[in-house]
């Protein structure tokens, strides 16, 4: 059988070694004779595994002691609602920075709770590409409870690498599609959250990293499962957590540590992204319309010179073992999502295929 490389934006591929380990202990976890899915989340074995996953994540991201790590339900969109509930306190205002579809979706949810000040920082560069204005143009309102942004727009393939300065206003980041792909300085953020299904593990889980002083000010009407204080008090087990997703996330964290941690993972991610962007830029058949300074390393959209070849590209790439390359309907063309779990061999296989396809049809 042809080796399959899965470029899905999410749920995304998981590391092969992690899948194999999960398979080997699927029916018999830690010699218990039952699956990790079938044990109580209150059992000492499960609690120890869950705690270790948190410690491993803390090590990977160098999370300071004055931050809590919460393992929640509800994915990325759950946090679109949880953030305003938890952080507004008695304030009415929040700032949202717009860079693409996901930051816009976060606003739609937040508007139910707060007066939102939107700052669109997208711009068109001189050569007609999508760029992003410098964070000096953010105009954060001093009276806002927080400022929210999305450092990696999964759909457009736009990534902001610098962390903006927002003064005393806490910075909240939706890192769903960039978390663990490169080192970040957690201390610059008030809240970091991420749905798991891109770079952490299976869907159903979201990870929230929140600074202590931002916990405990939630509005009274907040559903308890979204309340950072409740989740903190119950070690993320107020209700039954997504136990299998938590377990698999723990295996992924161990795998990342074994790779040499996030600095080593970033090197690999840079090499993978360069390989693909170079292939696109050196061809007149493929193009990517994002300015080089903000090109995502995780999600790489590209178009063919002739859109009528899209279906042929998709069917021939699939036959070659390269699956889920169809671009998001809002952007069109193709999108290759190359999260941590994608080996460089997968990107090389894609680049090789693209060259053959271009020769054949250009
Ligand atoms: C996928 C994604 C989401 C949504 O995640 P769900 O778990 O489906 O709610 C939110 N933000 C970003 C940046 C994403 O990539």
GROMACS .gro file of N, CA and C and ligand atoms in nm, residues 75-77 80 102 150 152 154 174 176-177 197-198, ligand 1:
model
   54
   75UNK      N    1  -1.333   2.258   2.273
   75UNK     CA    2  -1.250   2.298   2.160
   75UNK      C    3  -1.219   2.447   2.159
   76UNK      N    4  -1.180   2.495   2.042
   76UNK     CA    5  -1.146   2.637   2.027
   76UNK      C    6  -1.267   2.726   2.047
   77UNK      N    7  -1.377   2.689   1.985
   77UNK     CA    8  -1.496   2.774   1.993
   77UNK      C    9  -1.552   2.780   2.135
   80UNK      N   10  -1.398   3.066   2.273
   80UNK     CA   11  -1.448   3.194   2.222
   80UNK      C   12  -1.551   3.251   2.321
  102UNK      N   13  -1.071   3.306   1.167
  102UNK     CA   14  -1.087   3.260   1.305
  102UNK      C   15  -1.095   3.376   1.402
  150UNK      N   16  -0.538   3.609   1.710
  150UNK     CA   17  -0.514   3.471   1.664
  150UNK      C   18  -0.378   3.468   1.594
  152UNK      N   19  -0.209   3.243   1.456
  152UNK     CA   20  -0.201   3.167   1.331
  152UNK      C   21  -0.341   3.144   1.275
  154UNK      N   22  -0.555   2.968   1.054
  154UNK     CA   23  -0.549   2.836   0.993
  154UNK      C   24  -0.599   2.835   0.848
  174UNK      N   25  -0.559   3.286   2.069
  174UNK     CA   26  -0.613   3.159   2.019
  174UNK      C   27  -0.499   3.092   1.943
  176UNK      N   28  -0.479   2.772   1.861
  176UNK     CA   29  -0.524   2.638   1.820
  176UNK      C   30  -0.433   2.573   1.716
  177UNK      N   31  -0.385   2.652   1.618
  177UNK     CA   32  -0.310   2.590   1.510
  177UNK      C   33  -0.161   2.624   1.512
  197UNK      N   34  -0.714   1.954   1.828
  197UNK     CA   35  -0.708   1.865   1.710
  197UNK      C   36  -0.613   1.907   1.599
  198UNK      N   37  -0.532   2.009   1.623
  198UNK     CA   38  -0.432   2.046   1.524
  198UNK      C   39  -0.293   2.000   1.567
  363LIG     C1   40  -0.974   2.494   1.437
  363LIG     C2   41  -0.968   2.627   1.499
  363LIG     C3   42  -1.066   2.673   1.589
  363LIG     C4   43  -1.193   2.595   1.619
  363LIG     O1   44  -1.173   2.483   1.691
  363LIG     P1   45  -1.297   2.390   1.736
  363LIG     O2   46  -1.232   2.295   1.828
  363LIG     O3   47  -1.355   2.329   1.613
  363LIG     O4   48  -1.395   2.479   1.805
  363LIG     C5   49  -1.050   2.796   1.647
  363LIG     N1   50  -0.943   2.872   1.619
  363LIG     C6   51  -0.846   2.832   1.533
  363LIG     C7   52  -0.730   2.920   1.508
  363LIG     C8   53  -0.856   2.708   1.471
  363LIG     O5   54  -0.760   2.669   1.385
   0.00000   0.00000   0.00000
